[in-house]
Tab-separated table of C-alpha atoms in Angstrom:
chain	number	residue	atom	x	y	z
A	11	UNK	CA	8.312	-165.682	-4.653
A	12	UNK	CA	10.035	-168.730	-6.032
A	13	UNK	CA	11.990	-171.489	-4.282
A	14	UNK	CA	13.759	-174.742	-4.974
A	15	UNK	CA	11.588	-177.182	-3.043
A	16	UNK	CA	13.458	-179.865	-1.108
A	17	UNK	CA	10.804	-182.340	0.109
A	18	UNK	CA	13.247	-184.886	1.547
A	19	UNK	CA	12.665	-188.620	1.793
A	20	UNK	CA	9.833	-188.632	4.344
A	21	UNK	CA	7.629	-186.216	2.401
A	22	UNK	CA	7.766	-188.594	-0.549
A	23	UNK	CA	6.627	-191.441	1.714
A	24	UNK	CA	5.155	-191.652	5.190
A	25	UNK	CA	4.752	-187.868	5.445
A	26	UNK	CA	2.838	-187.637	2.168
A	27	UNK	CA	0.188	-185.390	3.739
A	28	UNK	CA	2.890	-182.853	4.636
A	29	UNK	CA	3.970	-182.744	0.971
A	30	UNK	CA	0.373	-182.410	-0.249
A	31	UNK	CA	-0.531	-179.654	2.204
A	32	UNK	CA	2.760	-177.824	1.585
A	33	UNK	CA	2.114	-177.692	-2.148
A	34	UNK	CA	-1.534	-176.688	-1.706
A	35	UNK	CA	-0.825	-173.925	0.803
A	36	UNK	CA	2.093	-172.506	-1.185
A	37	UNK	CA	-0.038	-172.367	-4.335
A	38	UNK	CA	-2.677	-170.436	-2.409
A	39	UNK	CA	-0.167	-167.992	-0.911
A	40	UNK	CA	1.642	-167.304	-4.173
A	41	UNK	CA	4.835	-169.193	-3.325
A	42	UNK	CA	6.093	-170.972	-6.421
A	43	UNK	CA	7.784	-174.278	-5.584
A	44	UNK	CA	9.998	-175.964	-8.139
A	45	UNK	CA	11.056	-179.351	-6.859
A	46	UNK	CA	14.830	-179.686	-6.832
A	47	UNK	CA	15.505	-181.965	-9.769
A	48	UNK	CA	17.138	-185.271	-8.793
A	49	UNK	CA	17.650	-184.342	-5.114
A	50	UNK	CA	19.216	-186.906	-2.807
A	51	UNK	CA	18.894	-187.708	0.906
A	52	UNK	CA	20.401	-185.061	3.218
A	53	UNK	CA	22.185	-187.745	5.246
A	54	UNK	CA	19.685	-187.526	8.091
A	55	UNK	CA	20.594	-190.272	10.541
A	56	UNK	CA	24.301	-189.912	10.366
A	57	UNK	CA	25.822	-188.345	13.487
A	58	UNK	CA	29.145	-188.226	11.724
A	59	UNK	CA	29.304	-185.191	9.432
A	60	UNK	CA	31.577	-186.934	6.957
A	61	UNK	CA	28.705	-188.257	4.826
A	62	UNK	CA	25.922	-185.784	5.546
A	63	UNK	CA	27.932	-182.734	4.498
A	64	UNK	CA	28.824	-183.909	0.963
A	65	UNK	CA	25.355	-185.484	0.542
A	66	UNK	CA	23.734	-182.170	1.523
A	67	UNK	CA	26.212	-180.186	-0.571
A	68	UNK	CA	25.151	-182.015	-3.720
A	69	UNK	CA	21.631	-180.654	-3.155
A	70	UNK	CA	22.956	-177.146	-2.530
A	71	UNK	CA	24.856	-177.316	-5.826
A	72	UNK	CA	21.688	-178.401	-7.659
A	73	UNK	CA	19.792	-175.404	-6.257
A	74	UNK	CA	22.611	-173.036	-7.146
A	75	UNK	CA	22.426	-174.192	-10.748
A	76	UNK	CA	18.699	-173.346	-10.717
A	77	UNK	CA	19.524	-169.939	-9.249
A	78	UNK	CA	17.089	-170.469	-6.372
A	79	UNK	CA	17.166	-170.649	-2.593
A	80	UNK	CA	15.995	-173.859	-0.937
A	81	UNK	CA	12.855	-174.257	1.129
A	82	UNK	CA	12.581	-177.410	3.274
A	83	UNK	CA	9.511	-178.363	5.319
A	84	UNK	CA	11.317	-181.141	7.241
A	85	UNK	CA	13.251	-179.877	10.263
A	86	UNK	CA	15.858	-182.636	9.987
A	87	UNK	CA	16.598	-181.836	6.320
A	88	UNK	CA	16.527	-178.112	7.161
A	89	UNK	CA	19.130	-178.727	9.857
A	90	UNK	CA	21.407	-180.939	7.772
A	91	UNK	CA	21.314	-178.715	4.672
A	92	UNK	CA	21.815	-175.535	6.726
A	93	UNK	CA	24.701	-177.018	8.661
A	94	UNK	CA	26.468	-178.201	5.510
A	95	UNK	CA	25.855	-174.789	3.936
A	96	UNK	CA	27.335	-172.961	6.923
A	97	UNK	CA	30.454	-175.121	6.956
A	98	UNK	CA	31.014	-174.995	3.216
A	99	UNK	CA	30.397	-171.236	2.952
A	100	UNK	CA	32.695	-170.372	5.826
A	101	UNK	CA	35.820	-172.173	4.625
A	102	UNK	CA	37.073	-172.010	1.064
A	103	UNK	CA	39.544	-174.868	1.464
A	104	UNK	CA	36.838	-177.083	2.895
A	105	UNK	CA	34.485	-176.096	0.077
A	106	UNK	CA	37.067	-177.182	-2.487
A	107	UNK	CA	37.412	-180.522	-0.753
A	108	UNK	CA	33.634	-181.037	-0.700
A	109	UNK	CA	33.278	-179.960	-4.359
A	110	UNK	CA	35.904	-182.539	-5.228
A	111	UNK	CA	33.870	-185.177	-3.359
A	112	UNK	CA	30.599	-184.335	-5.112
A	113	UNK	CA	32.300	-183.715	-8.436
A	114	UNK	CA	30.499	-180.382	-8.530
A	115	UNK	CA	30.918	-176.631	-8.326
A	116	UNK	CA	29.076	-175.249	-5.314
A	117	UNK	CA	30.066	-171.607	-4.762
A	118	UNK	CA	28.090	-170.972	-1.578
A	119	UNK	CA	25.356	-168.875	-3.181
A	120	UNK	CA	22.284	-170.627	-1.790
A	121	UNK	CA	20.213	-169.935	1.328
A	122	UNK	CA	18.321	-172.712	3.100
A	123	UNK	CA	15.039	-171.767	4.793
A	124	UNK	CA	12.389	-173.706	6.692
A	125	UNK	CA	8.895	-173.456	5.213
A	126	UNK	CA	7.532	-172.009	8.478
A	127	UNK	CA	10.099	-169.187	8.253
A	128	UNK	CA	9.056	-168.414	4.675
A	129	UNK	CA	5.348	-168.291	5.432
A	130	UNK	CA	5.669	-166.238	8.620
A	131	UNK	CA	8.535	-163.928	7.647
A	132	UNK	CA	8.404	-163.651	3.845
A	133	UNK	CA	4.723	-164.019	2.982
A	134	UNK	CA	3.931	-162.415	6.327
A	135	UNK	CA	1.083	-162.836	8.768
A	136	UNK	CA	-0.763	-159.814	7.436
A	137	UNK	CA	-1.170	-161.462	4.036
A	138	UNK	CA	-2.034	-164.800	5.680
A	139	UNK	CA	-4.737	-163.187	7.851
A	140	UNK	CA	-6.204	-161.463	4.790
A	141	UNK	CA	-6.436	-164.813	2.980
A	142	UNK	CA	-8.175	-166.649	5.826
A	143	UNK	CA	-11.601	-167.751	4.558
A	144	UNK	CA	-12.575	-170.121	7.348
A	145	UNK	CA	-11.479	-168.845	10.773
A	146	UNK	CA	-10.803	-171.975	12.830
A	147	UNK	CA	-12.878	-171.075	15.865
A	148	UNK	CA	-13.072	-174.005	18.252
A	149	UNK	CA	-9.617	-175.352	17.454
A	150	UNK	CA	-7.505	-175.269	20.604
A	151	UNK	CA	-3.984	-175.940	19.426
A	152	UNK	CA	-0.614	-176.262	21.112
A	153	UNK	CA	2.356	-175.297	18.909
A	154	UNK	CA	5.029	-177.999	18.902
A	155	UNK	CA	8.368	-176.832	17.481
A	156	UNK	CA	10.580	-179.685	18.658
A	157	UNK	CA	14.351	-179.439	18.284
A	158	UNK	CA	16.018	-178.780	14.979
A	159	UNK	CA	13.787	-175.972	13.754
A	160	UNK	CA	15.155	-173.831	16.618
A	161	UNK	CA	18.362	-175.557	17.779
A	162	UNK	CA	21.264	-175.025	17.472
A	163	UNK	CA	20.186	-171.390	17.091
A	164	UNK	CA	23.441	-170.543	15.260
A	165	UNK	CA	22.214	-172.838	12.471
A	166	UNK	CA	18.413	-172.545	12.672
A	167	UNK	CA	18.565	-168.754	13.173
A	168	UNK	CA	15.002	-167.576	12.536
A	169	UNK	CA	13.303	-167.912	15.922
A	170	UNK	CA	14.054	-167.901	19.647
A	171	UNK	CA	15.486	-171.253	20.800
A	172	UNK	CA	13.781	-171.166	24.234
A	173	UNK	CA	10.409	-169.591	23.545
A	174	UNK	CA	9.849	-169.385	19.780
A	175	UNK	CA	6.786	-167.499	18.544
A	176	UNK	CA	6.444	-167.967	14.774
A	177	UNK	CA	4.178	-171.022	14.945
A	178	UNK	CA	2.187	-169.467	17.816
A	179	UNK	CA	1.572	-166.383	15.681
A	180	UNK	CA	0.611	-168.424	12.628
A	181	UNK	CA	-1.890	-170.501	14.637
A	182	UNK	CA	-3.458	-167.302	15.943
A	183	UNK	CA	-3.659	-165.931	12.399
A	184	UNK	CA	-5.827	-168.914	11.395
A	185	UNK	CA	-8.404	-167.920	14.009
A	186	UNK	CA	-7.582	-170.945	16.172
A	187	UNK	CA	-6.751	-170.606	19.829
A	188	UNK	CA	-3.054	-171.087	20.625
A	189	UNK	CA	-2.597	-172.436	24.143
A	190	UNK	CA	0.496	-171.977	26.295
A	191	UNK	CA	2.118	-175.209	27.536
A	192	UNK	CA	5.444	-176.423	28.823
A	193	UNK	CA	6.838	-178.590	26.030
A	194	UNK	CA	7.025	-176.515	22.839
A	195	UNK	CA	10.776	-177.083	22.340
A	196	UNK	CA	11.161	-180.450	24.081
A	197	UNK	CA	12.484	-183.448	22.156
A	198	UNK	CA	9.969	-185.921	20.683
A	199	UNK	CA	12.406	-188.827	21.075
A	200	UNK	CA	12.368	-189.555	17.352
A	201	UNK	CA	16.134	-189.960	17.209
A	202	UNK	CA	15.893	-192.847	19.675
A	203	UNK	CA	12.909	-194.661	18.187
A	204	UNK	CA	15.063	-197.182	16.366
A	205	UNK	CA	17.495	-198.204	19.062
A	206	UNK	CA	15.699	-197.362	22.335
A	207	UNK	CA	11.984	-197.410	21.629
A	208	UNK	CA	10.811	-197.304	25.251
A	209	UNK	CA	12.755	-194.070	25.896
A	210	UNK	CA	11.422	-192.532	22.693
A	211	UNK	CA	7.821	-193.333	23.629
A	212	UNK	CA	8.333	-191.929	27.151
A	213	UNK	CA	9.660	-188.689	25.689
A	214	UNK	CA	6.745	-188.329	23.272
A	215	UNK	CA	4.284	-189.087	26.083
A	216	UNK	CA	5.559	-186.090	28.059
A	217	UNK	CA	4.652	-183.798	25.169
A	218	UNK	CA	1.216	-185.354	24.788
A	219	UNK	CA	0.599	-185.087	28.554
A	220	UNK	CA	1.563	-181.437	28.532
A	221	UNK	CA	-0.680	-180.772	25.517
A	222	UNK	CA	-3.616	-182.473	27.246
A	223	UNK	CA	-3.052	-180.630	30.515
A	224	UNK	CA	-3.209	-177.368	28.578
A	225	UNK	CA	-6.690	-178.345	27.346
A	226	UNK	CA	-5.819	-178.612	23.668
A	227	UNK	CA	-7.760	-180.558	21.053
A	228	UNK	CA	-4.816	-180.886	18.658
A	229	UNK	CA	-1.038	-180.606	18.428
A	230	UNK	CA	0.463	-178.663	15.506
A	231	UNK	CA	3.872	-179.810	14.246
A	232	UNK	CA	6.526	-178.685	11.764
A	233	UNK	CA	8.531	-181.886	11.225
A	234	UNK	CA	7.729	-185.392	9.911
A	235	UNK	CA	9.809	-187.106	12.604
A	236	UNK	CA	7.860	-185.323	15.356
A	237	UNK	CA	4.676	-186.294	13.542
A	238	UNK	CA	5.737	-189.941	13.485
A	239	UNK	CA	6.321	-189.892	17.239
A	240	UNK	CA	3.127	-188.073	18.185
A	241	UNK	CA	0.702	-189.374	15.529
A	242	UNK	CA	1.864	-192.754	14.185
A	243	UNK	CA	3.283	-193.876	17.543
A	244	UNK	CA	0.323	-192.538	19.541
A	245	UNK	CA	-1.363	-195.944	19.745
A	246	UNK	CA	1.918	-197.525	20.907
A	247	UNK	CA	2.250	-194.886	23.615
A	248	UNK	CA	-1.357	-195.597	24.583
A	249	UNK	CA	-0.781	-199.323	24.916
A	250	UNK	CA	2.512	-198.854	26.770
A	251	UNK	CA	0.732	-196.780	29.422
A	252	UNK	CA	-2.683	-198.461	29.202
A	253	UNK	CA	-4.448	-195.248	28.211
A	254	UNK	CA	-6.485	-193.878	25.298
A	255	UNK	CA	-5.068	-190.622	23.955
A	256	UNK	CA	-7.013	-189.718	20.790
A	257	UNK	CA	-5.354	-186.347	20.175
A	258	UNK	CA	-5.053	-185.348	16.494
A	259	UNK	CA	-1.641	-184.126	15.330
A	260	UNK	CA	-1.709	-181.786	12.329
A	261	UNK	CA	1.087	-180.421	10.212
A	262	UNK	CA	1.016	-176.615	10.369
A	263	UNK	CA	0.353	-176.589	6.643
A	264	UNK	CA	-2.792	-178.680	7.171
A	265	UNK	CA	-4.123	-176.286	9.802
A	266	UNK	CA	-3.264	-173.249	7.682
A	267	UNK	CA	-4.784	-174.886	4.600
A	268	UNK	CA	-8.112	-175.402	6.355
A	269	UNK	CA	-8.198	-171.723	7.302
A	270	UNK	CA	-7.394	-170.761	3.708
A	271	UNK	CA	-10.471	-172.725	2.626
A	272	UNK	CA	-8.667	-175.732	1.122
A	273	UNK	CA	-10.331	-179.147	1.166
A	274	UNK	CA	-9.787	-182.004	3.608
A	275	UNK	CA	-8.631	-184.388	0.832
A	276	UNK	CA	-6.394	-181.796	-0.780
A	277	UNK	CA	-4.587	-181.346	2.523
A	278	UNK	CA	-4.228	-185.095	3.059
A	279	UNK	CA	-6.166	-184.924	6.314
A	280	UNK	CA	-7.488	-188.439	5.640
A	281	UNK	CA	-3.900	-189.692	5.782
A	282	UNK	CA	-3.111	-188.794	9.387
A	283	UNK	CA	-3.139	-191.932	11.546
A	284	UNK	CA	-5.052	-190.343	14.441
A	285	UNK	CA	-8.124	-189.132	12.595
A	286	UNK	CA	-8.819	-185.408	12.909
A	287	UNK	CA	-12.334	-185.831	11.427
A	288	UNK	CA	-14.203	-185.572	14.739
A	289	UNK	CA	-12.368	-182.339	15.508
A	290	UNK	CA	-13.119	-180.984	12.032
A	291	UNK	CA	-16.805	-181.897	12.268
A	292	UNK	CA	-17.015	-180.181	15.644
A	293	UNK	CA	-15.967	-176.910	14.008
A	294	UNK	CA	-18.211	-177.424	10.996
A	295	UNK	CA	-15.657	-178.697	8.447
A	296	UNK	CA	-15.652	-182.048	6.672
B	5	UNK	CA	32.913	-197.522	47.961
B	6	UNK	CA	33.514	-196.585	44.361
B	7	UNK	CA	36.677	-197.816	42.774
B	8	UNK	CA	39.547	-195.362	42.366
B	9	UNK	CA	40.493	-194.286	38.853
B	10	UNK	CA	44.020	-195.482	38.102
B	11	UNK	CA	45.578	-192.832	35.913
B	12	UNK	CA	48.212	-195.333	34.787
B	13	UNK	CA	45.396	-197.281	33.088
B	14	UNK	CA	44.078	-194.279	31.159
B	15	UNK	CA	44.908	-193.156	27.641
B	16	UNK	CA	45.872	-189.469	27.536
B	17	UNK	CA	45.644	-189.482	23.719
B	18	UNK	CA	41.884	-190.159	23.818
B	19	UNK	CA	41.076	-186.469	24.076
B	20	UNK	CA	43.081	-185.747	20.909
B	21	UNK	CA	41.231	-188.497	19.076
B	22	UNK	CA	37.933	-186.881	20.107
B	23	UNK	CA	39.145	-183.463	18.945
B	24	UNK	CA	40.031	-184.900	15.546
B	25	UNK	CA	36.719	-186.747	15.244
B	26	UNK	CA	34.656	-183.531	15.514
B	27	UNK	CA	34.790	-182.676	19.226
B	28	UNK	CA	37.366	-179.853	18.857
B	29	UNK	CA	36.199	-177.932	21.906
B	30	UNK	CA	36.022	-180.711	24.484
B	31	UNK	CA	38.695	-179.104	26.675
B	32	UNK	CA	36.605	-175.935	26.996
B	33	UNK	CA	34.354	-177.842	29.415
B	34	UNK	CA	34.530	-176.595	33.028
B	35	UNK	CA	32.095	-179.217	34.328
B	36	UNK	CA	29.168	-176.941	35.219
B	37	UNK	CA	26.589	-179.625	34.431
B	38	UNK	CA	24.283	-177.469	32.286
B	39	UNK	CA	24.364	-180.198	29.613
B	40	UNK	CA	23.185	-182.855	32.028
B	41	UNK	CA	20.414	-180.692	33.447
B	42	UNK	CA	19.225	-179.858	29.884
B	43	UNK	CA	19.180	-183.469	28.720
B	44	UNK	CA	15.759	-185.074	28.093
B	45	UNK	CA	17.280	-188.565	28.052
B	46	UNK	CA	18.796	-187.986	31.479
B	47	UNK	CA	15.265	-187.136	32.695
B	48	UNK	CA	14.283	-190.705	31.823
B	49	UNK	CA	17.433	-192.572	32.832
B	50	UNK	CA	19.975	-190.882	35.053
B	51	UNK	CA	22.731	-193.218	33.904
B	52	UNK	CA	22.861	-191.054	30.771
B	53	UNK	CA	25.018	-188.173	31.967
B	54	UNK	CA	26.789	-186.015	29.331
B	55	UNK	CA	28.867	-184.262	32.014
B	56	UNK	CA	30.190	-187.585	33.263
B	57	UNK	CA	30.943	-188.893	29.769
B	58	UNK	CA	32.938	-185.738	28.985
B	59	UNK	CA	34.822	-185.851	32.293
B	60	UNK	CA	35.722	-189.516	31.809
B	61	UNK	CA	36.881	-188.762	28.270
B	62	UNK	CA	39.052	-185.850	29.414
B	63	UNK	CA	40.620	-188.132	32.041
B	64	UNK	CA	41.473	-190.558	29.249
B	65	UNK	CA	39.183	-193.371	30.364
B	66	UNK	CA	38.885	-194.582	26.784
B	67	UNK	CA	38.063	-198.213	27.462
B	68	UNK	CA	35.348	-197.417	30.008
B	69	UNK	CA	33.718	-194.763	27.803
B	70	UNK	CA	33.786	-196.672	24.528
B	71	UNK	CA	32.589	-199.986	25.921
B	72	UNK	CA	29.636	-198.386	27.722
B	73	UNK	CA	26.146	-198.924	26.279
B	74	UNK	CA	25.128	-195.549	27.612
B	75	UNK	CA	26.986	-193.432	25.047
B	76	UNK	CA	24.543	-194.484	22.300
B	77	UNK	CA	21.492	-192.935	23.969
B	78	UNK	CA	21.788	-189.341	22.712
B	79	UNK	CA	18.519	-188.288	21.026
B	80	UNK	CA	20.321	-185.532	19.066
B	81	UNK	CA	18.034	-182.772	20.325
B	82	UNK	CA	20.897	-180.240	20.732
B	83	UNK	CA	19.552	-178.899	24.069
B	84	UNK	CA	22.987	-179.368	25.696
B	85	UNK	CA	24.674	-177.777	22.693
B	86	UNK	CA	22.406	-174.733	22.863
B	87	UNK	CA	22.719	-174.209	26.613
B	88	UNK	CA	26.447	-174.825	27.130
B	89	UNK	CA	28.035	-171.577	28.433
B	90	UNK	CA	31.472	-172.654	27.170
B	91	UNK	CA	30.506	-173.505	23.569
B	92	UNK	CA	31.861	-177.005	24.031
B	93	UNK	CA	29.570	-178.238	21.250
B	94	UNK	CA	28.445	-181.029	23.584
B	95	UNK	CA	26.309	-182.864	21.000
B	96	UNK	CA	29.244	-182.890	18.565
B	97	UNK	CA	31.618	-184.125	21.272
B	98	UNK	CA	29.237	-186.982	22.135
B	99	UNK	CA	28.911	-187.848	18.446
B	100	UNK	CA	32.699	-187.814	18.055
B	101	UNK	CA	32.866	-190.353	20.881
B	102	UNK	CA	30.327	-192.695	19.273
B	103	UNK	CA	32.104	-192.319	15.947
B	104	UNK	CA	35.353	-193.466	17.560
B	105	UNK	CA	33.509	-196.351	19.246
B	106	UNK	CA	32.049	-197.383	15.894
B	107	UNK	CA	35.491	-197.401	14.298
B	108	UNK	CA	37.007	-199.396	17.168
B	109	UNK	CA	34.081	-201.796	16.899
B	110	UNK	CA	34.692	-202.298	13.180
B	111	UNK	CA	38.354	-202.994	13.876
B	112	UNK	CA	37.362	-205.605	16.438
B	113	UNK	CA	38.894	-203.760	19.413
B	114	UNK	CA	35.603	-203.474	21.311
B	115	UNK	CA	32.233	-205.198	21.180
B	116	UNK	CA	29.268	-202.866	20.753
B	117	UNK	CA	25.985	-204.143	22.145
B	118	UNK	CA	23.889	-201.149	21.042
B	119	UNK	CA	22.037	-201.582	17.757
B	120	UNK	CA	22.604	-197.947	16.842
B	121	UNK	CA	25.646	-198.345	14.557
B	122	UNK	CA	24.059	-201.269	12.742
B	123	UNK	CA	20.784	-199.368	12.263
B	124	UNK	CA	22.657	-196.338	10.915
B	125	UNK	CA	24.488	-198.745	8.621
B	126	UNK	CA	21.176	-199.984	7.185
B	127	UNK	CA	20.135	-196.392	6.465
B	128	UNK	CA	23.471	-195.504	4.868
B	129	UNK	CA	23.451	-198.632	2.709
B	130	UNK	CA	20.080	-197.624	1.262
B	131	UNK	CA	21.362	-194.134	0.456
B	132	UNK	CA	24.450	-195.650	-1.129
B	133	UNK	CA	22.231	-197.838	-3.302
B	134	UNK	CA	19.425	-195.441	-4.287
B	135	UNK	CA	20.461	-191.915	-3.256
B	136	UNK	CA	17.272	-191.668	-1.203
B	137	UNK	CA	15.697	-193.554	1.650
B	138	UNK	CA	13.616	-196.596	0.679
B	139	UNK	CA	11.335	-196.546	3.698
B	140	UNK	CA	9.688	-199.957	3.573
B	141	UNK	CA	13.026	-201.738	3.466
B	142	UNK	CA	14.381	-199.487	6.203
B	143	UNK	CA	11.415	-200.181	8.516
B	144	UNK	CA	11.578	-203.932	7.870
B	145	UNK	CA	15.307	-204.031	8.675
B	146	UNK	CA	14.726	-202.010	11.837
B	147	UNK	CA	11.988	-204.314	13.058
B	148	UNK	CA	14.068	-207.377	12.275
B	149	UNK	CA	17.235	-206.068	13.933
B	150	UNK	CA	15.587	-204.731	17.068
B	151	UNK	CA	12.769	-207.234	17.642
B	152	UNK	CA	13.548	-210.273	15.509
B	153	UNK	CA	11.210	-212.136	13.165
B	154	UNK	CA	8.285	-211.840	15.615
B	155	UNK	CA	8.848	-208.087	15.683
B	156	UNK	CA	8.897	-207.940	11.912
B	157	UNK	CA	5.611	-209.840	11.679
B	158	UNK	CA	3.969	-207.802	14.429
B	159	UNK	CA	4.812	-204.576	12.605
B	160	UNK	CA	3.012	-205.789	9.463
B	161	UNK	CA	-0.425	-204.328	10.421
B	162	UNK	CA	1.147	-200.864	10.909
B	163	UNK	CA	2.799	-201.224	7.534
B	164	UNK	CA	-0.509	-202.180	5.973
B	165	UNK	CA	-2.213	-199.056	7.368
B	166	UNK	CA	0.553	-196.912	5.856
B	167	UNK	CA	0.295	-198.742	2.549
B	168	UNK	CA	-3.491	-198.354	2.393
B	169	UNK	CA	-3.119	-194.627	2.954
B	170	UNK	CA	-0.704	-194.491	0.025
B	171	UNK	CA	2.260	-193.596	2.236
B	172	UNK	CA	4.513	-196.568	1.522
B	173	UNK	CA	6.135	-197.080	-1.847
B	174	UNK	CA	6.724	-200.693	-2.753
B	175	UNK	CA	9.505	-199.909	-5.218
B	176	UNK	CA	12.575	-197.748	-4.563
B	177	UNK	CA	13.295	-194.559	-6.473
B	178	UNK	CA	16.857	-194.439	-7.729
B	179	UNK	CA	18.192	-190.976	-8.472
B	180	UNK	CA	19.947	-190.171	-11.742
B	181	UNK	CA	23.083	-188.797	-10.133
B	182	UNK	CA	24.180	-192.099	-8.612
B	183	UNK	CA	27.731	-191.587	-9.890
B	184	UNK	CA	28.111	-188.639	-7.512
B	185	UNK	CA	26.597	-190.578	-4.601
B	186	UNK	CA	28.900	-193.520	-5.217
B	187	UNK	CA	31.856	-191.148	-5.388
B	188	UNK	CA	30.920	-189.548	-2.036
B	189	UNK	CA	30.697	-192.931	-0.306
B	190	UNK	CA	33.930	-194.100	-1.870
B	191	UNK	CA	35.936	-191.043	-0.763
B	192	UNK	CA	34.421	-191.008	2.740
B	193	UNK	CA	35.155	-194.728	3.078
B	194	UNK	CA	38.764	-194.225	1.996
B	195	UNK	CA	39.246	-191.252	4.372
B	196	UNK	CA	38.050	-193.288	7.307
B	197	UNK	CA	40.551	-196.063	6.782
């Protein structure tokens, strides 16, 4: 199984641990990742499609030249690339216009998949379960999907937009407990962090509250923007409300990597802002 | 008593502008309010009301809609989009409205208080220059724009933590295909004029 790997800007920076754990887990599961050579930003923040579609299309054209489908671990990149792909594939005239803009020849032959989709639906949970070396007994996780990995469902496609299950099933396959809670597809507020910070922090707090009420000892995420809101901003949320939260937030690849027997350093678990070390020690790792 | 809406003061062409700017299906809306009840921003501040924004737009209340600070508060979660029974594409309609506001702001027709367009501009400028996001510069600009010099200085410890963990690059990475990136920006810029 071979994919063109699209890390996106965050995984080459503040979400470094997501990149590290993605590469480590894929190696272990026999997924060959070839980083898309000379990829550019997907056009993430832009609400207007006028820039994000040609920017994304340039990446699609690069993958087509490699003859590979794209895998993206970031839900924002996954959304932007998938949306551009849908629009360009569905309309030949529009595709010509975009090709003219990128000075390229994209024919519409590439599929864009989220890494979670690949691991759950292509590698399969049977294979994952077989490869588990360290069942994560004692980890009580809540699965946090957020927005763009499931919505709009006509673009995201691979799971239910109201009550998705793929991350739940993967958590269970690692031997960890997967707890039900109310906020698995709520918005983390990440899109508002820059221009309305107080709203963004309030939105993230609701997710953390729900996770705590469920009795979890960690939140598992699939997107670097969600991770920023729940992990990096956790101390800001704490000071805004005058509370101590101390709830580790792991990328799903970090959790899976631990179960596959990969090392703490290899998975970048020392790079999370809220340290997961106490949790790991409590289950005999680290 | 609330003030009456004077239809003589409205602009009936506003809805066509929105359609052209990416909100093609705005007239499909039958005002059921599913968007508003799905909205996580509305949960925090009830002034943010997608249903009301759409209704005002359909009535042609261009000035009132575009000069409102409220329209910039969408978190882009697509809950309204997903739940809409009429496939209005609510998120896209709301984006079309902010895109028009941004254009009118650039032309000097309205004054935009929200930082959102300027922050997006910072992001886009970095992509135009390097092809990828240069995070440290982006964060510094954000802090400076939204919280001033004090804000920039107070965010330094956070930045240091990131740097120590090896998560912040001090130098930008410029992609090789900058000619294509420059071309994209140039054509998009020309189309928008």
